[in-house]
Amino acid sequence: GQNIDQPTEMTATEGAIVQINCTYQTSGFNGLFWYQQHAGEAPTFLSYNVLDGLEEKGRFSSFLSRSKGYSYLLLKELQMKDSASYLCAVRSIEAAGNKLTFGGGTRVLVKP
Amino acid sequence: ETGVTQTPRHLVMGMTNKKSLKCEQHLGHNAMYWYKQSAKKPLELMFVYSLEERVENNSVPSRFSPECPNSSHLFLHLHTLQPEDSALYLCASSQLAGGRSYEQYFGPGTRLTVT
């Protein structure tokens, strides 16, 4: 099976940096996704990593280490609108239909 | 973003009712998914359809019955639900091609309350 762990909640100040960690255990790893979900809204895609290293997209970056079963999402220059839940999801090559397994999500609260 | 739409957005139903949730994707994708999101629990995959064929059924109770008449539409038929089935039901779609992983696009969800 698959096991995905991420912190439940984090608080940070506007303009600061926050790093959300995600650890996973899976067989046949085939990609890790990060999604953002505002309260009452649909999850929206942020980033995808399948090879080791850092992927940067503006203020958001995502890192992957396959040997450690570890990823993080880095949010820079935090804005109030970044207050949301951040979901880590893993895809397994053994999973039919591009199936993703999600972690419980990390709720980030940005304070002024 | 209106790539994936879901209706209704809110639904209240009694345990003896029968209702259906509808999902439509306008992205030309060939895979569609139903997820359940309960408070303080991870997103749970319920059903996966690839090329209109069901490829995954995660031990979901038979009171939930999916239907995928074509690659753009997905339904979830509900009957004799339990109060613990109250949750946000999310539909998603993605493109499958040559083994490459494409991200899933989610609809806004249907907030279901079973009384």
XYZ file of C-alpha atoms in Angstrom:
227
model
C 0.000 0.000 0.000
C 0.919 3.656 0.191
C 1.494 5.910 3.177
C 1.794 9.682 2.919
C 2.558 11.982 5.851
C 2.499 15.759 6.057
C 2.032 18.161 8.983
C -1.529 19.037 9.837
C -1.114 22.766 10.230
C 1.478 25.536 9.882
C 1.381 29.247 10.610
C 3.580 31.884 8.980
C 3.780 35.641 8.587
C 3.003 37.581 5.436
C 6.167 38.066 3.379
C 7.941 35.117 4.988
C 8.832 31.654 3.650
C 7.167 28.398 4.625
C 8.297 24.851 3.805
C 5.753 22.030 3.839
C 7.268 18.581 4.088
C 5.795 15.369 2.741
C 7.146 11.873 3.283
C 5.822 8.863 1.469
C 6.165 5.119 1.198
C 5.066 3.511 -2.012
C 6.005 0.782 -4.429
C 6.590 1.729 -8.039
C 6.850 5.481 -7.471
C 5.813 7.395 -10.584
C 5.460 11.028 -9.593
C 4.522 13.366 -6.777
C 2.002 16.190 -7.052
C 1.230 19.215 -4.913
C -2.232 20.764 -4.911
C -3.615 23.882 -3.242
C -7.143 23.858 -1.858
C -8.879 26.922 -0.462
C -11.721 26.279 1.949
C -14.846 25.169 0.121
C -13.120 25.065 -3.254
C -11.641 22.478 -5.578
C -7.972 21.463 -5.312
C -5.847 23.162 -7.968
C -2.614 21.775 -9.359
C 0.617 23.454 -8.237
C 3.538 21.244 -9.188
C 4.754 17.842 -10.318
C 8.056 16.085 -9.587
C 9.132 12.729 -10.934
C 12.929 13.160 -10.935
C 15.096 14.250 -8.006
C 15.676 17.956 -7.604
C 13.947 21.266 -7.431
C 11.171 22.556 -9.664
C 10.544 26.287 -9.448
C 7.394 28.108 -10.480
C 7.389 31.717 -9.432
C 6.934 31.984 -5.671
C 6.361 28.231 -5.343
C 9.054 25.544 -5.559
C 8.850 21.796 -5.042
C 11.677 19.413 -4.234
C 11.885 15.639 -4.496
C 14.282 13.013 -3.170
C 13.158 9.582 -4.326
C 15.781 7.724 -2.286
C 14.486 9.357 0.893
C 10.801 9.224 -0.024
C 10.658 12.937 0.674
C 9.330 16.083 -0.918
C 8.749 19.643 0.161
C 6.762 22.568 -1.149
C 8.367 25.953 -0.573
C 6.209 29.054 -0.556
C 8.120 32.339 -0.724
C 7.002 35.937 -0.152
C 3.842 34.692 1.492
C 0.621 36.522 0.752
C -2.650 36.410 2.662
C -4.245 34.600 -0.279
C -1.822 31.713 0.256
C -3.823 30.696 3.321
C -5.134 27.309 2.194
C -4.600 23.577 2.527
C -1.722 22.056 0.578
C -2.130 18.458 -0.504
C 0.708 16.081 -1.329
C -0.237 13.194 -3.643
C 1.749 10.253 -4.962
C 1.251 8.238 -8.119
C 2.328 4.634 -8.379
C 3.272 2.930 -11.640
C 1.243 -0.002 -10.408
C -1.871 2.121 -10.209
C -4.205 1.971 -13.146
C -5.766 5.075 -14.546
C -3.269 7.624 -13.184
C -4.532 6.969 -9.670
C -3.256 9.347 -6.992
C -3.058 8.714 -3.259
C -3.371 11.881 -1.202
C -1.961 12.869 2.150
C -4.174 14.499 4.737
C -3.187 18.009 3.692
C -1.355 20.805 5.505
C -3.418 23.806 6.464
C -1.324 26.967 6.157
C -2.440 30.117 7.921
C -0.773 33.343 6.839
C -0.935 36.135 9.426
C -0.380 39.850 8.781
C -11.571 27.787 -14.616
C -14.666 25.951 -15.865
C -12.874 22.908 -17.264
C -14.686 20.517 -14.909
C -18.216 21.271 -13.761
C -20.328 19.511 -11.165
C -24.022 19.687 -10.365
C -25.619 20.159 -7.985
C -23.214 22.143 -5.809
C -25.200 21.360 -2.675
C -27.527 18.445 -1.967
C -29.507 17.467 1.096
C -31.151 14.067 0.967
C -32.858 11.638 3.288
C -31.605 8.116 3.785
C -34.361 6.646 1.635
C -33.906 9.010 -1.320
C -32.282 8.335 -4.658
C -30.248 11.103 -6.255
C -27.480 11.495 -8.817
C -24.402 13.683 -8.980
C -23.238 14.859 -12.377
C -19.782 15.774 -13.615
C -18.800 17.127 -17.015
C -15.312 17.883 -18.294
C -14.607 20.202 -21.216
C -10.875 19.491 -21.445
C -10.826 16.580 -23.882
C -9.469 14.243 -21.206
C -9.846 10.462 -21.342
C -9.936 9.604 -17.630
C -12.378 10.651 -14.916
C -12.472 10.121 -11.168
C -14.774 10.366 -8.161
C -13.286 11.329 -4.787
C -14.826 11.710 -1.336
C -13.492 14.398 1.006
C -14.615 14.191 4.630
C -13.585 16.569 7.378
C -10.104 15.885 8.731
C -9.559 12.914 6.400
C -7.471 12.632 3.225
C -9.097 12.710 -0.162
C -10.368 9.198 -0.803
C -10.476 7.838 -4.329
C -13.789 6.079 -5.037
C -13.848 5.263 -8.740
C -11.631 5.639 -11.806
C -12.768 5.494 -15.402
C -10.196 5.272 -18.181
C -11.494 5.464 -21.747
C -15.002 5.040 -20.335
C -14.082 1.748 -18.665
C -14.003 1.413 -14.889
C -10.475 0.496 -13.835
C -10.646 1.058 -10.108
C -13.278 0.543 -7.456
C -11.846 1.180 -4.023
C -14.162 -1.080 -2.021
C -16.903 1.492 -2.179
C -20.311 0.410 -0.775
C -22.859 -0.567 -3.388
C -25.110 2.324 -2.382
C -22.756 4.376 -4.583
C -23.055 3.481 -8.262
C -20.963 5.246 -10.922
C -21.795 5.630 -14.583
C -19.622 6.936 -17.404
C -21.654 7.140 -20.623
C -18.873 8.899 -22.562
C -15.483 10.446 -21.952
C -16.950 13.834 -21.025
C -19.586 12.803 -18.503
C -19.513 10.999 -15.197
C -22.366 10.300 -12.809
C -22.557 9.045 -9.253
C -25.922 7.488 -8.415
C -26.816 7.509 -4.735
C -29.403 5.414 -2.904
C -30.159 4.542 0.714
C -27.192 6.548 1.989
C -26.097 6.810 5.603
C -25.376 9.991 7.591
C -21.653 9.145 7.534
C -21.770 9.534 3.751
C -22.147 13.284 4.223
C -19.049 14.812 2.619
C -17.726 16.821 -0.309
C -17.752 14.708 -3.474
C -15.172 15.800 -5.996
C -14.924 14.856 -9.635
C -11.628 15.088 -11.513
C -10.344 14.401 -14.997
C -6.938 13.886 -16.566
C -5.278 12.860 -19.784
C -3.618 9.471 -20.061
C -1.100 9.111 -22.871
C 1.890 6.837 -23.304
C 2.324 6.246 -19.596
C 2.994 9.915 -18.884
C 1.588 11.407 -15.718
C -0.704 14.322 -16.331
C -2.191 16.332 -13.522
C -5.792 15.883 -12.514
C -8.189 18.790 -12.804
C -10.883 18.960 -10.149
C -14.425 20.211 -10.269
C -15.843 22.436 -7.500
C -17.497 19.505 -5.758
C -20.951 18.646 -4.475
C -21.507 19.198 -0.761
C -23.740 16.297 0.255
C -25.659 16.155 3.519
C -27.557 12.981 4.421
C -30.261 13.469 7.034
